[in-house]
Coordinates of C-alpha atoms and ligand atoms in Angstrom, one line a residue:
M295 CA 194.1 -122.7 128.6
K296 CA 193.2 -119.1 128.5
T297 CA 189.8 -118.3 129.9
R298 CA 187.9 -115.5 128.1
C299 CA 185.3 -113.4 129.9
L300 CA 182.6 -111.6 127.9
T301 CA 180.2 -109.1 129.4
I302 CA 176.6 -109.7 128.4
D303 CA 173.3 -107.9 129.1
P304 CA 171.2 -110.3 131.4
A305 CA 167.9 -108.9 130.1
C306 CA 168.7 -108.7 126.4
P307 CA 171.8 -110.9 125.6
D308 CA 173.8 -109.9 122.5
P309 CA 173.1 -112.7 119.9
A310 CA 176.7 -112.5 118.7
V311 CA 178.1 -113.3 122.1
I312 CA 175.6 -116.1 122.6
A313 CA 176.5 -117.5 119.2
E314 CA 180.1 -117.6 120.1
A315 CA 179.4 -119.4 123.4
A316 CA 177.1 -121.8 121.7
T317 CA 179.8 -122.7 119.1
I318 CA 182.3 -123.5 121.9
L319 CA 179.6 -125.7 123.6
R320 CA 178.8 -127.5 120.3
R321 CA 182.6 -128.2 119.8
G322 CA 182.8 -129.9 123.3
G323 CA 184.0 -126.9 125.3
V324 CA 183.0 -125.6 128.7
V325 CA 181.3 -122.2 129.3
A326 CA 180.2 -120.6 132.6
F327 CA 177.0 -118.7 132.5
P328 CA 174.6 -117.1 135.0
T329 CA 171.3 -118.7 136.1
E330 CA 168.7 -117.4 138.5
T331 CA 170.3 -119.4 141.3
V332 CA 174.1 -119.5 140.9
Y333 CA 176.5 -119.5 137.9
G334 CA 176.6 -122.9 136.1
L335 CA 179.6 -124.5 134.3
G336 CA 178.0 -125.8 131.1
A337 CA 178.9 -128.5 128.5
N338 CA 176.9 -130.5 126.0
A339 CA 175.0 -133.0 128.2
L340 CA 174.8 -135.5 125.3
D341 CA 178.6 -135.6 124.8
G342 CA 180.4 -137.6 127.5
A343 CA 183.8 -136.3 126.7
A344 CA 182.6 -132.7 127.0
V345 CA 181.0 -133.5 130.4
Q346 CA 184.3 -135.0 131.5
R347 CA 185.9 -131.6 130.9
I348 CA 183.5 -130.1 133.6
F349 CA 184.7 -132.6 136.1
A350 CA 188.4 -132.0 135.2
A351 CA 188.0 -128.2 135.5
K352 CA 186.2 -128.4 138.9
G353 CA 188.2 -131.3 140.3
R354 CA 184.8 -132.9 140.9
P355 CA 184.7 -136.6 142.0
S356 CA 183.3 -138.6 139.1
N357 CA 180.7 -140.2 141.4
N358 CA 178.8 -136.9 141.8
P359 CA 176.3 -136.6 139.0
V360 CA 175.5 -133.2 137.4
I361 CA 172.2 -131.4 136.6
V362 CA 171.0 -131.2 133.0
H363 CA 169.5 -127.9 132.0
V364 CA 166.7 -127.6 129.4
T365 CA 164.3 -124.9 128.3
S366 CA 161.0 -126.9 128.5
S367 CA 159.2 -129.8 130.0
D368 CA 159.1 -131.4 126.5
A369 CA 162.9 -131.3 126.3
A370 CA 163.1 -132.7 129.8
R371 CA 160.8 -135.6 128.9
Q372 CA 163.2 -136.6 126.0
L373 CA 165.8 -137.3 128.6
A374 CA 163.5 -139.2 131.0
A375 CA 162.5 -142.9 130.7
E376 CA 159.5 -142.1 132.9
W377 CA 157.7 -138.8 133.5
P378 CA 155.6 -139.4 136.6
T379 CA 152.5 -137.3 137.4
A380 CA 154.5 -135.6 140.2
A381 CA 157.1 -134.4 137.6
E382 CA 154.3 -133.1 135.4
R383 CA 152.7 -131.2 138.3
L384 CA 155.9 -129.8 139.7
A385 CA 157.1 -128.7 136.2
A386 CA 153.7 -127.0 135.6
R387 CA 154.0 -125.1 138.9
F388 CA 157.7 -124.3 139.3
W389 CA 159.3 -124.4 135.8
P390 CA 161.0 -122.4 134.6
G391 CA 162.7 -121.9 138.0
P392 CA 165.0 -123.1 140.8
L393 CA 163.7 -126.6 141.0
T394 CA 165.7 -129.7 139.9
M395 CA 163.9 -133.0 139.4
V396 CA 165.5 -136.5 139.5
V397 CA 163.8 -139.0 137.2
K398 CA 164.7 -142.3 135.5
K399 CA 167.0 -141.6 132.6
Q400 CA 166.9 -142.5 128.9
P401 CA 169.8 -144.7 127.7
H402 CA 171.2 -141.9 125.6
V403 CA 172.0 -139.8 128.6
P404 CA 175.8 -140.4 129.1
D405 CA 177.1 -142.1 132.3
E406 CA 179.4 -139.1 132.8
V407 CA 176.2 -137.0 133.6
T408 CA 174.6 -139.5 135.9
A409 CA 177.7 -140.9 137.5
G410 CA 176.7 -144.3 136.0
G411 CA 173.3 -144.2 137.8
A412 CA 169.9 -144.9 136.5
T413 CA 168.5 -141.5 137.1
V414 CA 169.1 -138.0 135.8
A415 CA 168.6 -134.6 137.5
I416 CA 166.9 -132.1 135.2
R417 CA 166.3 -128.4 135.7
C418 CA 164.6 -125.8 133.4
P419 CA 166.1 -122.4 134.4
Q420 CA 164.4 -119.1 134.1
H421 CA 167.4 -116.8 133.5
T422 CA 167.3 -115.3 130.0
I423 CA 171.0 -115.8 129.4
A424 CA 170.8 -119.5 130.4
R425 CA 167.7 -120.1 128.3
T426 CA 169.1 -118.3 125.2
L427 CA 172.3 -120.1 125.5
I428 CA 170.7 -123.6 125.7
G429 CA 168.5 -122.6 122.8
A430 CA 171.5 -121.5 120.7
A431 CA 173.6 -124.6 121.5
G432 CA 170.6 -126.7 120.5
V433 CA 171.5 -129.4 123.1
P434 CA 170.7 -129.8 126.8
L435 CA 173.5 -128.4 129.0
A436 CA 175.0 -130.4 131.9
A437 CA 175.9 -127.7 134.4
P438 CA 177.1 -128.0 138.0
S439 CA 177.8 -124.8 139.9
A440 CA 180.8 -122.9 138.4
N441 CA 183.3 -123.2 141.1
A442 CA 186.1 -125.6 142.1
S443 CA 184.7 -128.7 143.8
N444 CA 183.8 -128.2 147.5
R445 CA 184.0 -124.4 147.3
I446 CA 181.2 -122.0 147.7
S447 CA 179.0 -121.7 144.6
A448 CA 179.8 -118.8 142.4
T449 CA 177.2 -116.0 142.2
T450 CA 179.3 -113.6 140.0
A451 CA 181.7 -114.0 137.1
E452 CA 184.4 -112.8 139.4
H453 CA 183.7 -115.7 141.8
V454 CA 183.9 -118.1 138.8
L455 CA 187.3 -116.8 137.8
R456 CA 188.6 -117.1 141.4
T457 CA 188.7 -120.9 141.2
L458 CA 188.3 -121.7 137.5
D459 CA 190.5 -119.1 135.6
G460 CA 192.6 -121.0 133.1
R461 CA 190.6 -124.2 133.4
I462 CA 187.5 -123.3 131.3
D463 CA 187.0 -121.8 127.8
L464 CA 184.7 -118.9 128.6
V465 CA 182.7 -117.0 131.2
L466 CA 179.6 -115.0 130.3
D467 CA 179.5 -112.2 132.8
G468 CA 175.8 -111.3 133.1
G469 CA 176.1 -109.7 136.5
P470 CA 175.1 -111.3 139.8
A471 CA 173.0 -114.5 139.7
G472 CA 169.8 -113.3 141.4
G473 CA 168.8 -116.1 143.8
G474 CA 172.2 -116.8 145.2
L475 CA 171.4 -120.3 146.5
E476 CA 171.4 -123.6 144.5
S477 CA 168.1 -125.1 143.3
T478 CA 166.0 -127.4 145.4
V479 CA 166.7 -131.0 144.2
V480 CA 163.7 -133.3 144.5
D481 CA 163.6 -137.0 143.6
V482 CA 160.3 -137.8 141.8
S483 CA 161.5 -141.2 140.5
A484 CA 160.0 -142.9 143.6
S485 CA 157.1 -142.4 145.9
P486 CA 156.8 -140.5 148.2
V487 CA 158.6 -137.6 146.5
R488 CA 161.7 -136.7 148.5
V489 CA 163.8 -133.5 148.8
L490 CA 167.5 -134.4 148.3
R491 CA 168.8 -130.8 148.6
P492 CA 166.7 -128.1 150.3
G493 CA 166.4 -124.8 148.4
L494 CA 164.2 -121.8 148.4
I495 CA 161.3 -123.9 147.1
T496 CA 160.5 -125.7 150.3
A497 CA 159.2 -129.2 150.9
E498 CA 156.0 -127.6 152.1
A499 CA 155.6 -125.7 148.8
L500 CA 156.2 -128.9 146.8
S501 CA 153.7 -130.8 148.9
G502 CA 151.1 -128.0 148.4
A503 CA 151.6 -128.2 144.6
L504 CA 151.3 -132.1 144.6
G505 CA 148.5 -132.4 147.2
E506 CA 150.5 -135.2 148.9
P507 CA 153.3 -135.4 151.5
V508 CA 156.9 -134.8 150.5
L509 CA 159.8 -136.1 152.5
A510 CA 162.1 -133.3 153.6
G511 CA 165.4 -135.2 153.4
G512 CA 168.6 -133.5 152.5
H513 CA 171.4 -133.4 155.1
A514 CA 169.5 -135.6 157.6
V515 CA 169.4 -138.5 155.2
V516 CA 173.1 -138.3 154.6
E517 CA 173.9 -138.1 158.3
R518 CA 172.3 -141.5 158.6
G519 CA 174.8 -142.7 156.1
A520 CA 172.5 -143.5 153.2
A521 CA 173.3 -140.8 150.7
P522 CA 170.8 -140.9 147.9
S523 CA 172.6 -138.0 146.2
P524 CA 176.4 -138.1 146.3
G525 CA 176.5 -134.3 146.4
M526 CA 175.0 -134.3 149.8
L527 CA 178.3 -134.6 151.5
A528 CA 178.6 -133.2 155.0
R529 CA 181.3 -130.7 154.1
H530 CA 180.5 -128.8 151.0
Y531 CA 179.9 -125.2 150.1
A532 CA 182.9 -124.3 152.3
P533 CA 184.6 -121.0 152.6
L534 CA 188.4 -121.0 153.0
V535 CA 188.1 -119.3 156.4
P536 CA 186.7 -121.4 159.4
L537 CA 183.1 -120.6 159.9
E538 CA 180.8 -121.2 162.9
V539 CA 177.1 -120.6 163.4
C540 CA 176.2 -119.2 166.8
A541 CA 172.9 -117.9 168.3
D542 CA 174.8 -115.3 170.3
G543 CA 177.1 -114.4 167.4
A544 CA 178.0 -111.0 168.7
V545 CA 179.3 -112.3 172.0
R546 CA 181.2 -115.0 170.3
A547 CA 182.8 -112.6 167.8
R548 CA 183.8 -110.2 170.7
E549 CA 185.4 -113.2 172.5
L550 CA 187.4 -114.3 169.5
S551 CA 188.4 -110.7 168.7
A552 CA 189.5 -110.2 172.3
A553 CA 191.7 -113.3 172.0
G554 CA 193.5 -111.6 169.1
Q555 CA 191.8 -113.1 166.1
R556 CA 190.6 -111.1 163.1
V557 CA 186.9 -111.9 163.1
A558 CA 183.9 -111.2 160.8
L559 CA 180.3 -111.4 162.0
V560 CA 177.6 -112.2 159.5
T561 CA 174.2 -111.2 160.8
H562 CA 170.6 -110.6 159.8
L563 CA 169.8 -108.7 163.0
P564 CA 171.1 -105.3 164.1
I565 CA 173.9 -105.5 166.5
A566 CA 173.2 -103.8 169.8
C567 CA 176.6 -103.7 171.3
E568 CA 180.0 -102.3 170.3
L569 CA 182.2 -104.7 168.5
P570 CA 185.6 -103.1 168.2
G571 CA 187.8 -104.6 165.5
V572 CA 185.0 -107.0 164.2
C573 CA 184.1 -106.7 160.5
V574 CA 180.3 -106.8 160.5
S575 CA 178.5 -108.1 157.4
M576 CA 174.8 -107.2 157.6
L577 CA 172.4 -109.4 155.5
P578 CA 168.7 -108.9 154.8
N579 CA 166.3 -110.4 157.4
D580 CA 164.2 -112.4 154.9
P581 CA 165.2 -115.8 153.5
A582 CA 165.3 -114.7 149.8
G583 CA 167.2 -111.6 150.5
Y584 CA 169.6 -113.4 152.8
A585 CA 170.2 -116.2 150.2
S586 CA 170.9 -113.7 147.5
R587 CA 173.7 -112.1 149.5
L588 CA 175.2 -115.0 151.5
Y589 CA 177.8 -116.4 149.1
Q590 CA 178.8 -112.9 148.0
A591 CA 179.4 -112.0 151.6
L592 CA 181.5 -115.2 152.2
Y593 CA 183.6 -114.6 149.1
E594 CA 184.3 -111.0 150.2
L595 CA 185.2 -112.1 153.7
E596 CA 187.5 -114.8 152.4
S597 CA 189.6 -112.3 150.6
S598 CA 189.4 -109.6 153.3
G599 CA 192.0 -111.3 155.5
V600 CA 189.7 -112.3 158.4
E601 CA 190.7 -115.5 160.2
R602 CA 187.3 -116.5 161.6
I603 CA 183.7 -116.1 160.4
V604 CA 180.9 -116.1 163.0
V605 CA 177.3 -116.3 161.6
V606 CA 174.3 -115.4 163.8
T607 CA 171.9 -118.4 163.7
P608 CA 169.1 -117.5 161.3
P609 CA 165.4 -118.0 162.2
Q610 CA 164.2 -121.6 162.5
S611 CA 161.1 -121.5 160.2
A612 CA 160.9 -123.8 157.1
E613 CA 161.6 -120.9 154.6
W614 CA 165.1 -120.7 156.1
S615 CA 165.9 -124.5 156.0
A616 CA 168.0 -124.2 152.8
I617 CA 170.1 -121.5 154.4
H618 CA 170.6 -123.6 157.6
D619 CA 171.6 -126.5 155.4
R620 CA 174.3 -124.5 153.6
L621 CA 175.6 -123.0 156.8
R622 CA 175.8 -126.4 158.4
R623 CA 177.9 -127.7 155.6
A624 CA 180.1 -124.6 155.5
S625 CA 180.8 -125.1 159.2
A626 CA 181.3 -128.9 159.1
Ligands
TXA710 O1 170.9 -124.2 141.2 C1 171.5 -125.2 140.8 O2 171.1 -126.3 140.9 C2 172.9 -125.0 140.1 C3 172.7 -124.2 138.8 C4 173.9 -124.1 137.9 O3 171.7 -124.9 138.0 N1 173.6 -126.2 139.9 C5 174.1 -126.9 140.9 O4 174.7 -128.1 140.5 O5 174.0 -126.6 142.1 P1 175.7 -128.9 141.5 O6 176.4 -129.9 140.6 O7 176.6 -128.0 142.2 O8 174.7 -129.7 142.4 C6 173.9 -130.7 141.9 C7 173.3 -131.5 143.0 C8 174.4 -132.4 143.6 O9 174.1 -132.4 145.0 C9 174.2 -133.7 143.0 O10 174.7 -134.8 143.8 C10 172.7 -133.8 142.8 O11 172.4 -132.5 142.4 N2 172.4 -134.7 141.7 C11 172.7 -134.6 140.4 N3 172.2 -135.6 139.7 C12 171.6 -136.4 140.5 C13 170.9 -137.7 140.5 N4 170.8 -138.3 139.3 N5 170.4 -138.2 141.6 C14 170.5 -137.6 142.8 N6 171.2 -136.4 142.9 C15 171.7 -135.8 141.8
MG711 MG1 178.0 -127.2 143.4

């Protein structure tokens, strides 16, 4: 298959390009597009055969369900058998935006989307291209991140093509996906509400909007062996180069470099000492800024020929928990 790549203005998408992408989607094809988190690989969520093409392109295990993208709460409700008060409140506060909610599904949501489960994950994205595309397709779009399974999520069209070129119909290149980290996934189908995948919208923020406690689950739940979300595998979001997280990253990088390895250091803090031969990648010292640059930095380092990546441990506060989660998986 030849993968086409069309450039598109993220603020004011060309209707002709959107129409072309929508036609592919309505015919059962797969199209990668930017969202405000990462690039998604979309297919008609109501067409099981089309959704299967996403799994084939990514090499994704069929037991890992995908997120369905819609443009409104009303459209989300049409996919849900129950729409709890928590869903109502969180949608009012955080949609459109980087929050995915797991609810009980309607029978017409195909098993391919939900991996045969009784729930469906739904997100209402904010990105203009994503919204315009869903609107033009006229159907909800199933869309996991647009990268081969177990690789780092793509935040640019170039990242998408690195692992999916020749495997999908089209990439809409709308520039870098702004947020840079996947959405927060929260299960509102049971009480108390529980975070399945941490994101930049924290459990504390969800709890504040709901006025009740929210379980901050994610990786911890999986480590106990009861994965409520099959995507919460220990090793995920992995770069091709071995990565370790280290409080004293500069010292570790110098050690590895002295031992003859080509080393990169990813840091949010200025480096005080000389690091001869170490490739230093400086990221912003705030969670949103760091998130927006992390995957980009890892993709760049992967192709730069370094043999080891050392990441300086980020701050421990709750706003950084999604970043800790991704780094833990990348280093597993
Ligand atoms: O920001 C995002 O969420 C991006 C953009 C494209 O929207 N999408 C994304 O999709 O990260 P993906 O497939 O890479 O991750 C979806 C996560 C997985 O961990 C999956 O297991 C979980 O959501 N998930 C999907 N449906 C679920 C369900 N019914 N119950 C529990 N977890 C579910
Ligand atoms: Mg993914």
